[in-house]
mmCIF file of C-alpha atoms in Angstrom:
data_model
loop_
_atom_site.group_PDB
_atom_site.id
_atom_site.type_symbol
_atom_site.label_atom_id
_atom_site.label_comp_id
_atom_site.label_asym_id
_atom_site.label_seq_id
_atom_site.Cartn_x
_atom_site.Cartn_y
_atom_site.Cartn_z
ATOM 1 C CA UNK A 1 46.180 8.658 1.369
ATOM 2 C CA UNK A 2 42.925 6.969 0.300
ATOM 3 C CA UNK A 3 40.927 8.825 -2.360
ATOM 4 C CA UNK A 4 37.261 7.888 -2.800
ATOM 5 C CA UNK A 5 36.207 7.358 -6.429
ATOM 6 C CA UNK A 6 32.794 7.864 -7.974
ATOM 7 C CA UNK A 7 31.015 4.502 -8.466
ATOM 8 C CA UNK A 8 29.606 5.720 -11.802
ATOM 9 C CA UNK A 9 32.558 7.355 -13.606
ATOM 10 C CA UNK A 10 35.447 6.169 -11.354
ATOM 11 C CA UNK A 11 36.774 9.733 -11.038
ATOM 12 C CA UNK A 12 37.868 11.177 -7.664
ATOM 13 C CA UNK A 13 35.023 12.535 -5.546
ATOM 14 C CA UNK A 14 34.957 16.044 -4.167
ATOM 15 C CA UNK A 15 34.529 16.218 -0.421
ATOM 16 C CA UNK A 16 30.891 16.007 0.671
ATOM 17 C CA UNK A 17 29.399 15.032 -2.689
ATOM 18 C CA UNK A 18 26.790 12.260 -2.298
ATOM 19 C CA UNK A 19 23.994 10.596 -4.278
ATOM 20 C CA UNK A 20 20.704 9.110 -3.023
ATOM 21 C CA UNK A 21 20.233 5.335 -3.302
ATOM 22 C CA UNK A 22 16.449 5.723 -3.460
ATOM 23 C CA UNK A 23 15.888 8.895 -5.508
ATOM 24 C CA UNK A 24 14.988 11.983 -3.539
ATOM 25 C CA UNK A 25 11.621 12.279 -5.336
ATOM 26 C CA UNK A 26 10.628 8.944 -3.762
ATOM 27 C CA UNK A 27 11.608 10.195 -0.318
ATOM 28 C CA UNK A 28 15.047 8.571 -0.175
ATOM 29 C CA UNK A 29 17.429 9.561 2.626
ATOM 30 C CA UNK A 30 20.507 7.333 2.562
ATOM 31 C CA UNK A 31 23.264 8.458 0.228
ATOM 32 C CA UNK A 32 26.548 7.133 -1.101
ATOM 33 C CA UNK A 33 29.685 9.042 -2.169
ATOM 34 C CA UNK A 34 29.487 10.115 -5.826
ATOM 35 C CA UNK A 35 30.928 12.949 -7.870
ATOM 36 C CA UNK A 36 28.880 16.113 -8.299
ATOM 37 C CA UNK A 37 28.998 15.865 -12.097
ATOM 38 C CA UNK A 38 27.296 12.453 -12.188
ATOM 39 C CA UNK A 39 24.864 13.386 -9.415
ATOM 40 C CA UNK A 40 23.738 16.562 -11.200
ATOM 41 C CA UNK A 41 23.550 14.840 -14.584
ATOM 42 C CA UNK A 42 21.346 12.003 -13.332
ATOM 43 C CA UNK A 43 19.075 14.330 -11.387
ATOM 44 C CA UNK A 44 18.464 16.647 -14.330
ATOM 45 C CA UNK A 45 17.942 13.949 -16.951
ATOM 46 C CA UNK A 46 16.484 10.497 -16.369
ATOM 47 C CA UNK A 47 15.648 10.866 -12.660
ATOM 48 C CA UNK A 48 13.665 14.052 -13.301
ATOM 49 C CA UNK A 49 11.789 12.287 -16.112
ATOM 50 C CA UNK A 50 11.081 9.272 -13.889
ATOM 51 C CA UNK A 51 9.660 11.544 -11.191
ATOM 52 C CA UNK A 52 7.155 12.879 -13.748
ATOM 53 C CA UNK A 53 6.318 9.343 -14.944
ATOM 54 C CA UNK A 54 5.547 8.109 -11.426
ATOM 55 C CA UNK A 55 3.784 11.273 -10.256
ATOM 56 C CA UNK A 56 0.238 10.210 -11.311
ATOM 57 C CA UNK A 57 0.686 6.920 -9.455
ATOM 58 C CA UNK A 58 1.957 8.737 -6.376
ATOM 59 C CA UNK A 59 -1.026 11.085 -6.539
ATOM 60 C CA UNK A 60 -3.514 8.241 -6.828
ATOM 61 C CA UNK A 61 -2.084 6.447 -3.807
ATOM 62 C CA UNK A 62 -2.101 9.697 -1.804
ATOM 63 C CA UNK A 63 -5.816 10.084 -2.516
ATOM 64 C CA UNK A 64 -6.735 6.691 -1.027
ATOM 65 C CA UNK A 65 -6.873 7.965 2.545
ATOM 66 C CA UNK A 66 -3.468 6.645 3.592
ATOM 67 C CA UNK A 67 -1.797 8.564 6.402
ATOM 68 C CA UNK A 68 1.366 9.982 4.864
ATOM 69 C CA UNK A 69 4.004 12.353 6.219
ATOM 70 C CA UNK A 70 4.445 15.905 5.043
ATOM 71 C CA UNK A 71 5.773 15.871 1.469
ATOM 72 C CA UNK A 72 6.086 18.538 -1.238
ATOM 73 C CA UNK A 73 3.051 19.660 -3.204
ATOM 74 C CA UNK A 74 2.269 17.623 -6.297
ATOM 75 C CA UNK A 75 0.887 19.867 -9.007
ATOM 76 C CA UNK A 76 -2.006 18.050 -10.517
ATOM 77 C CA UNK A 77 -3.851 18.631 -13.793
ATOM 78 C CA UNK A 78 -7.147 17.682 -12.128
ATOM 79 C CA UNK A 79 -10.175 19.858 -11.479
ATOM 80 C CA UNK A 80 -12.960 20.144 -8.922
ATOM 81 C CA UNK A 81 -16.676 20.000 -9.708
ATOM 82 C CA UNK A 82 -16.548 23.646 -10.880
ATOM 83 C CA UNK A 83 -13.645 23.064 -13.237
ATOM 84 C CA UNK A 84 -11.006 24.789 -11.111
ATOM 85 C CA UNK A 85 -7.476 23.344 -11.211
ATOM 86 C CA UNK A 86 -6.411 21.676 -7.968
ATOM 87 C CA UNK A 87 -3.247 20.289 -6.376
ATOM 88 C CA UNK A 88 -3.040 17.246 -4.158
ATOM 89 C CA UNK A 89 -0.885 17.744 -1.076
ATOM 90 C CA UNK A 90 -0.068 15.325 1.713
ATOM 91 C CA UNK A 91 0.105 16.423 5.328
ATOM 92 C CA UNK A 92 0.583 14.752 8.714
ATOM 93 C CA UNK A 93 -3.223 14.477 8.855
ATOM 94 C CA UNK A 94 -3.404 12.715 5.520
ATOM 95 C CA UNK A 95 -3.840 13.898 1.908
ATOM 96 C CA UNK A 96 -5.996 16.865 1.008
ATOM 97 C CA UNK A 97 -6.860 18.836 -2.102
ATOM 98 C CA UNK A 98 -6.415 22.561 -2.536
ATOM 99 C CA UNK A 99 -6.780 25.041 -5.384
ATOM 100 C CA UNK A 100 -3.733 25.393 -7.611
ATOM 101 C CA UNK A 101 -4.083 29.175 -7.496
ATOM 102 C CA UNK A 102 -6.362 31.508 -5.499
ATOM 103 C CA UNK A 103 -9.478 32.733 -7.282
ATOM 104 C CA UNK A 104 -10.291 36.430 -6.920
ATOM 105 C CA UNK A 105 -13.495 38.057 -8.240
ATOM 106 C CA UNK A 106 -13.479 41.800 -8.955
ATOM 107 C CA UNK A 107 -16.168 44.325 -9.849
ATOM 108 C CA UNK A 108 -16.178 46.615 -12.859
ATOM 109 C CA UNK A 109 -13.867 48.998 -11.003
ATOM 110 C CA UNK A 110 -11.265 46.334 -10.375
ATOM 111 C CA UNK A 111 -11.991 46.029 -6.652
ATOM 112 C CA UNK A 112 -12.104 42.590 -4.976
ATOM 113 C CA UNK A 113 -15.600 41.523 -3.993
ATOM 114 C CA UNK A 114 -15.128 37.809 -3.266
ATOM 115 C CA UNK A 115 -12.631 35.029 -3.634
ATOM 116 C CA UNK A 116 -11.515 31.485 -2.952
ATOM 117 C CA UNK A 117 -8.251 30.996 -1.086
ATOM 118 C CA UNK A 118 -5.944 27.994 -0.645
ATOM 119 C CA UNK A 119 -5.545 28.349 3.123
ATOM 120 C CA UNK A 120 -6.700 30.511 6.034
ATOM 121 C CA UNK A 121 -3.773 32.925 5.836
ATOM 122 C CA UNK A 122 -4.467 33.625 2.180
ATOM 123 C CA UNK A 123 -8.199 33.981 2.924
ATOM 124 C CA UNK A 124 -7.464 36.618 5.578
ATOM 125 C CA UNK A 125 -5.359 38.582 3.112
ATOM 126 C CA UNK A 126 -8.196 38.572 0.574
ATOM 127 C CA UNK A 127 -10.640 39.622 3.307
ATOM 128 C CA UNK A 128 -8.475 42.630 4.176
ATOM 129 C CA UNK A 129 -8.436 43.724 0.535
ATOM 130 C CA UNK A 130 -12.230 43.539 0.423
ATOM 131 C CA UNK A 131 -12.574 45.469 3.700
ATOM 132 C CA UNK A 132 -10.459 48.278 2.249
ATOM 133 C CA UNK A 133 -13.136 48.965 -0.377
ATOM 134 C CA UNK A 134 -15.620 49.988 2.321
ATOM 135 C CA UNK A 135 -18.482 48.452 0.367
ATOM 136 C CA UNK A 136 -19.332 45.748 2.880
ATOM 137 C CA UNK A 137 -20.320 45.934 6.533
ATOM 138 C CA UNK A 138 -18.918 42.474 7.181
ATOM 139 C CA UNK A 139 -16.571 40.129 5.372
ATOM 140 C CA UNK A 140 -17.061 36.464 6.294
ATOM 141 C CA UNK A 141 -14.600 33.641 5.771
ATOM 142 C CA UNK A 142 -16.094 30.196 5.246
ATOM 143 C CA UNK A 143 -14.239 26.904 4.910
ATOM 144 C CA UNK A 144 -15.708 24.803 2.126
ATOM 145 C CA UNK A 145 -14.385 21.397 1.015
ATOM 146 C CA UNK A 146 -13.441 20.959 -2.636
ATOM 147 C CA UNK A 147 -15.434 18.286 -4.417
ATOM 148 C CA UNK A 148 -12.969 16.287 -6.517
ATOM 149 C CA UNK A 149 -13.642 12.936 -8.157
ATOM 150 C CA UNK A 150 -10.381 11.046 -8.576
ATOM 151 C CA UNK A 151 -12.179 8.438 -10.649
ATOM 152 C CA UNK A 152 -10.718 5.153 -11.755
ATOM 153 C CA UNK A 153 -7.075 4.391 -11.125
ATOM 154 C CA UNK A 154 -5.448 3.887 -14.498
ATOM 155 C CA UNK A 155 -2.012 2.300 -14.479
ATOM 156 C CA UNK A 156 -0.103 3.030 -17.645
ATOM 157 C CA UNK A 157 3.566 3.433 -16.825
ATOM 158 C CA UNK A 158 6.037 4.422 -19.517
ATOM 159 C CA UNK A 159 8.838 1.873 -19.204
ATOM 160 C CA UNK A 160 11.069 3.997 -21.397
ATOM 161 C CA UNK A 161 14.826 4.623 -21.185
ATOM 162 C CA UNK A 162 14.458 7.233 -18.425
ATOM 163 C CA UNK A 163 12.726 4.923 -15.959
ATOM 164 C CA UNK A 164 14.947 2.000 -16.945
ATOM 165 C CA UNK A 165 18.093 4.060 -16.352
ATOM 166 C CA UNK A 166 16.754 5.103 -12.958
ATOM 167 C CA UNK A 167 16.271 1.437 -12.053
ATOM 168 C CA UNK A 168 19.775 0.578 -13.258
ATOM 169 C CA UNK A 169 21.250 3.412 -11.195
ATOM 170 C CA UNK A 170 19.316 2.353 -8.072
ATOM 171 C CA UNK A 171 20.695 -1.198 -8.338
ATOM 172 C CA UNK A 172 24.162 0.118 -9.081
ATOM 173 C CA UNK A 173 23.992 2.400 -6.026
ATOM 174 C CA UNK A 174 22.905 -0.377 -3.670
ATOM 175 C CA UNK A 175 25.707 -2.572 -5.011
ATOM 176 C CA UNK A 176 28.271 -0.259 -3.414
ATOM 177 C CA UNK A 177 27.081 -1.432 0.023
ATOM 178 C CA UNK A 178 27.760 -5.089 -0.812
ATOM 179 C CA UNK A 179 30.845 -6.627 0.840
ATOM 180 C CA UNK A 180 33.683 -7.038 -1.623
ATOM 181 C CA UNK A 181 32.107 -4.811 -4.279
ATOM 182 C CA UNK A 182 34.473 -3.917 -7.138
ATOM 183 C CA UNK A 183 33.362 -0.724 -8.978
ATOM 184 C CA UNK A 184 35.458 -1.664 -12.014
ATOM 185 C CA UNK A 185 33.038 -4.528 -12.791
ATOM 186 C CA UNK A 186 30.262 -2.038 -13.584
ATOM 187 C CA UNK A 187 32.145 0.358 -15.859
ATOM 188 C CA UNK A 188 29.701 -0.436 -18.685
ATOM 189 C CA UNK A 189 26.751 0.608 -16.487
ATOM 190 C CA UNK A 190 28.397 3.917 -15.718
ATOM 191 C CA UNK A 191 28.712 4.629 -19.436
ATOM 192 C CA UNK A 192 25.036 3.798 -20.020
ATOM 193 C CA UNK A 193 23.969 6.127 -17.206
ATOM 194 C CA UNK A 194 26.124 9.036 -18.331
ATOM 195 C CA UNK A 195 25.315 8.824 -22.039
ATOM 196 C CA UNK A 196 21.574 8.937 -22.781
ATOM 197 C CA UNK A 197 22.211 8.275 -26.486
ATOM 198 C CA UNK A 198 23.446 4.740 -25.762
ATOM 199 C CA UNK A 199 20.883 1.944 -26.064
ATOM 200 C CA UNK A 200 20.105 -0.042 -22.925
ATOM 201 C CA UNK A 201 19.299 -3.109 -25.002
ATOM 202 C CA UNK A 202 18.203 -5.925 -22.693
ATOM 203 C CA UNK A 203 20.199 -4.641 -19.741
ATOM 204 C CA UNK A 204 16.991 -3.565 -17.961
ATOM 205 C CA UNK A 205 13.464 -4.643 -18.771
ATOM 206 C CA UNK A 206 10.006 -5.275 -17.388
ATOM 207 C CA UNK A 207 9.601 -8.263 -15.059
ATOM 208 C CA UNK A 208 5.985 -9.468 -14.926
ATOM 209 C CA UNK A 209 6.646 -12.391 -12.604
ATOM 210 C CA UNK A 210 5.646 -12.613 -8.941
ATOM 211 C CA UNK A 211 8.549 -13.295 -6.605
ATOM 212 C CA UNK A 212 6.896 -14.482 -3.417
ATOM 213 C CA UNK A 213 10.231 -15.025 -1.638
ATOM 214 C CA UNK A 214 11.084 -11.376 -2.253
ATOM 215 C CA UNK A 215 7.617 -9.969 -1.537
ATOM 216 C CA UNK A 216 7.434 -11.628 1.880
ATOM 217 C CA UNK A 217 10.523 -9.649 2.928
ATOM 218 C CA UNK A 218 8.962 -6.289 2.062
ATOM 219 C CA UNK A 219 6.289 -4.009 3.524
ATOM 220 C CA UNK A 220 3.188 -3.727 1.290
ATOM 221 C CA UNK A 221 3.376 -0.763 -1.141
ATOM 222 C CA UNK A 222 7.096 -0.298 -0.461
ATOM 223 C CA UNK A 223 9.676 0.734 -3.026
ATOM 224 C CA UNK A 224 12.170 -2.114 -3.258
ATOM 225 C CA UNK A 225 15.731 -2.639 -4.477
ATOM 226 C CA UNK A 226 17.124 -6.172 -4.394
ATOM 227 C CA UNK A 227 20.673 -6.884 -5.587
ATOM 228 C CA UNK A 228 22.308 -10.298 -5.757
ATOM 229 C CA UNK A 229 25.841 -11.288 -6.681
ATOM 230 C CA UNK A 230 25.043 -14.834 -7.798
ATOM 231 C CA UNK A 231 27.034 -17.846 -8.924
ATOM 232 C CA UNK A 232 26.640 -16.973 -12.618
ATOM 233 C CA UNK A 233 25.971 -13.227 -12.743
ATOM 234 C CA UNK A 234 24.958 -10.183 -10.703
ATOM 235 C CA UNK A 235 21.459 -8.769 -11.095
ATOM 236 C CA UNK A 236 18.984 -6.431 -9.482
ATOM 237 C CA UNK A 237 15.203 -6.080 -9.144
ATOM 238 C CA UNK A 238 13.361 -2.830 -8.445
ATOM 239 C CA UNK A 239 9.700 -2.413 -7.496
ATOM 240 C CA UNK A 240 7.886 0.916 -7.361
ATOM 241 C CA UNK A 241 5.039 0.870 -4.825
ATOM 242 C CA UNK A 242 5.437 -2.922 -4.770
ATOM 243 C CA UNK A 243 3.706 -2.832 -8.147
ATOM 244 C CA UNK A 244 5.758 -1.965 -11.221
ATOM 245 C CA UNK A 245 8.742 -4.326 -11.309
ATOM 246 C CA UNK A 246 11.896 -4.275 -13.434
ATOM 247 C CA UNK A 247 14.892 -6.597 -13.694
ATOM 248 C CA UNK A 248 18.430 -5.574 -14.635
ATOM 249 C CA UNK A 249 21.673 -7.415 -15.228
ATOM 250 C CA UNK A 250 24.657 -5.754 -13.554
ATOM 251 C CA UNK A 251 27.633 -7.857 -14.671
ATOM 252 C CA UNK A 252 28.452 -11.448 -15.648
ATOM 253 C CA UNK A 253 31.294 -12.234 -13.255
ATOM 254 C CA UNK A 254 30.502 -15.452 -11.329
ATOM 255 C CA UNK A 255 31.239 -15.923 -7.634
ATOM 256 C CA UNK A 256 31.616 -18.911 -5.334
ATOM 257 C CA UNK A 257 30.215 -16.870 -2.456
ATOM 258 C CA UNK A 258 26.705 -15.635 -3.451
ATOM 259 C CA UNK A 259 25.382 -12.742 -1.415
ATOM 260 C CA UNK A 260 22.451 -10.365 -1.575
ATOM 261 C CA UNK A 261 21.186 -7.090 -0.164
ATOM 262 C CA UNK A 262 17.644 -5.730 0.159
ATOM 263 C CA UNK A 263 16.650 -2.080 0.468
ATOM 264 C CA UNK A 264 13.089 -0.895 1.087
ATOM 265 C CA UNK A 265 11.515 2.537 1.320
ATOM 266 C CA UNK A 266 8.046 2.813 2.836
ATOM 267 C CA UNK A 267 6.142 5.595 0.987
ATOM 268 C CA UNK A 268 3.712 5.910 3.916
ATOM 269 C CA UNK A 269 6.209 6.359 6.755
ATOM 270 C CA UNK A 270 9.224 7.363 4.602
ATOM 271 C CA UNK A 271 11.382 4.878 6.572
ATOM 272 C CA UNK A 272 14.257 3.115 4.811
ATOM 273 C CA UNK A 273 15.791 -0.283 5.575
ATOM 274 C CA UNK A 274 19.006 -1.803 4.231
ATOM 275 C CA UNK A 275 19.759 -5.413 5.137
ATOM 276 C CA UNK A 276 21.915 -8.272 3.919
ATOM 277 C CA UNK A 277 19.743 -11.275 3.134
ATOM 278 C CA UNK A 278 20.035 -14.814 1.822
ATOM 279 C CA UNK A 279 20.386 -14.951 -1.989
ATOM 280 C CA UNK A 280 17.130 -15.812 -3.736
ATOM 281 C CA UNK A 281 18.664 -17.066 -6.988
ATOM 282 C CA UNK A 282 16.028 -15.472 -9.247
ATOM 283 C CA UNK A 283 16.437 -16.372 -12.913
ATOM 284 C CA UNK A 284 16.548 -13.878 -15.767
ATOM 285 C CA UNK A 285 13.012 -13.202 -17.069
ATOM 286 C CA UNK A 286 11.945 -14.493 -20.445
ATOM 287 C CA UNK A 287 11.481 -11.760 -23.032
ATOM 288 C CA UNK A 288 9.318 -13.983 -25.223
ATOM 289 C CA UNK A 289 5.828 -13.910 -23.745
ATOM 290 C CA UNK A 290 2.395 -15.016 -24.879
ATOM 291 C CA UNK A 291 -0.479 -12.567 -24.887
ATOM 292 C CA UNK A 292 -2.417 -14.578 -22.330
ATOM 293 C CA UNK A 293 0.553 -14.427 -19.973
ATOM 294 C CA UNK A 294 0.549 -10.639 -20.255
ATOM 295 C CA UNK A 295 -3.171 -10.448 -19.443
ATOM 296 C CA UNK A 296 -2.818 -12.702 -16.421
ATOM 297 C CA UNK A 297 0.227 -10.764 -15.189
ATOM 298 C CA UNK A 298 -1.673 -7.476 -15.470
ATOM 299 C CA UNK A 299 -4.551 -8.848 -13.377
ATOM 300 C CA UNK A 300 -2.168 -10.230 -10.737
ATOM 301 C CA UNK A 301 -0.363 -6.887 -10.503
ATOM 302 C CA UNK A 302 -3.592 -4.970 -9.900
ATOM 303 C CA UNK A 303 -4.814 -7.483 -7.312
ATOM 304 C CA UNK A 304 -1.469 -7.288 -5.506
ATOM 305 C CA UNK A 305 -1.727 -3.499 -5.444
ATOM 306 C CA UNK A 306 -5.296 -3.584 -4.106
ATOM 307 C CA UNK A 307 -4.400 -5.995 -1.292
ATOM 308 C CA UNK A 308 -1.298 -3.974 -0.399
ATOM 309 C CA UNK A 309 -3.328 -0.763 -0.150
ATOM 310 C CA UNK A 310 -5.900 -2.450 2.092
ATOM 311 C CA UNK A 311 -3.125 -3.839 4.292
ATOM 312 C CA UNK A 312 -1.755 -0.310 4.750
ATOM 313 C CA UNK A 313 -5.142 1.112 5.745
ATOM 314 C CA UNK A 314 -6.405 2.691 2.535
ATOM 315 C CA UNK A 315 -9.999 3.852 3.000
ATOM 316 C CA UNK A 316 -11.217 4.666 -0.493
ATOM 317 C CA UNK A 317 -9.527 2.554 -3.137
ATOM 318 C CA UNK A 318 -10.962 3.315 -6.589
ATOM 319 C CA UNK A 319 -11.826 0.755 -9.198
ATOM 320 C CA UNK A 320 -8.584 -0.298 -10.846
ATOM 321 C CA UNK A 321 -7.984 -0.868 -14.525
ATOM 322 C CA UNK A 322 -4.779 -1.914 -16.228
ATOM 323 C CA UNK A 323 -4.490 -0.020 -19.499
ATOM 324 C CA UNK A 324 -1.386 -1.788 -20.729
ATOM 325 C CA UNK A 325 2.362 -1.571 -20.939
ATOM 326 C CA UNK A 326 4.473 0.837 -22.946
ATOM 327 C CA UNK A 327 7.732 -0.720 -24.045
ATOM 328 C CA UNK A 328 10.733 1.451 -24.687
ATOM 329 C CA UNK A 329 12.176 -0.465 -27.611
ATOM 330 C CA UNK A 330 11.622 -3.550 -29.698
ATOM 331 C CA UNK A 331 14.261 -5.399 -27.714
ATOM 332 C CA UNK A 332 12.432 -5.017 -24.397
ATOM 333 C CA UNK A 333 10.072 -7.942 -24.793
ATOM 334 C CA UNK A 334 8.205 -9.804 -27.490
ATOM 335 C CA UNK A 335 4.711 -11.186 -27.654
ATOM 336 C CA UNK A 336 3.686 -14.401 -29.342
ATOM 337 C CA UNK A 337 0.076 -14.804 -30.295
ATOM 338 C CA UNK A 338 -1.334 -18.069 -28.947
ATOM 339 C CA UNK A 339 -3.669 -18.276 -31.933
ATOM 340 C CA UNK A 340 -1.605 -17.170 -34.927
ATOM 341 C CA UNK A 341 1.828 -18.165 -33.587
ATOM 342 C CA UNK A 342 3.461 -15.003 -34.878
ATOM 343 C CA UNK A 343 5.718 -12.601 -33.079
ATOM 344 C CA UNK A 344 4.553 -9.056 -32.427
ATOM 345 C CA UNK A 345 6.837 -6.220 -31.428
ATOM 346 C CA UNK A 346 5.700 -3.609 -28.925
ATOM 347 C CA UNK A 347 6.716 -0.141 -30.049
ATOM 348 C CA UNK A 348 7.226 2.886 -27.827
ATOM 349 C CA UNK A 349 4.192 4.768 -29.158
ATOM 350 C CA UNK A 350 1.568 2.095 -28.477
ATOM 351 C CA UNK A 351 0.190 0.242 -25.493
ATOM 352 C CA UNK A 352 -0.153 -3.477 -25.095
ATOM 353 C CA UNK A 353 -3.954 -3.240 -25.041
ATOM 354 C CA UNK A 354 -3.950 -1.548 -28.433
ATOM 355 C CA UNK A 355 -2.119 -4.490 -29.969
ATOM 356 C CA UNK A 356 -4.173 -7.083 -28.142
ATOM 357 C CA UNK A 357 -7.382 -5.499 -29.337
ATOM 358 C CA UNK A 358 -6.497 -4.894 -32.938
ATOM 359 C CA UNK A 359 -3.504 -6.840 -34.115
ATOM 360 C CA UNK A 360 -3.610 -10.268 -32.526
#
């Protein structure tokens, strides 16, 4: 009888064990068979870290007035005009802010005299506690909006090994839907995903180019996975919110029958699409870049994001600033100064802007 094997470790899969193609924290629904050991390992390590990395971006987009479906609460280290911690939650009526915890004021005897609740049910509970004291003839409940300034959108994404492994796994997962896919060709990827101590090298890295042929196939702001088995090698491209883009090489086996698959996840409607498409033949990105190229790419990325948000109906887009890129290792990409003609390495503890401002 046929026994399904895990696409990551090639071990037999227990019945019912599956892994999301788009991670669950992005709102992914479609899953593929995978062993529970790999699924749990990925979820608790690099996928969990990636969720934290992308959370500020997700929060910013949710605050733009886009109509989004009901999603879990995002705990947010922000504060209202009185300094109280708040969370940003998204509902079927759009995003709204609420207090992280209820605020209860007590008198010198420890009895509740006033408070601020997170919702009406909680407010009614506080009101009952106040009524029990017998000190007040009437206890009124008022609904007051929280004044929160979300300020300037600052995009500074950590393109470290956690996010890069997540991208590699997303491309590897989508590959299983490709006709004629052979899991044995990606054994090396499985080892990289299961062993966080292994270096990713140049397997996955930042792609600052604009791929118009790919973008025209996708909904603005969508999360994107594109995988192509090309004539010379197999590769994948992932975009988060149609903004941050990474490229990864899957394997080097050539084929005389190029084919490609595109997967998109709309963060506004949470709808997923998986389609076979004509191969785009996108070349491997250069890892030797000039500083001016980096500046131009940063501006283009922010303008693309602004236009995408407007196209999706955003009502209050903040001023956008690009703070820079954080590279995960010296092998991720290099910069060449156009004035001094010397190579500069980007280290994991510094941003691109820091180097541009002080070292070049």
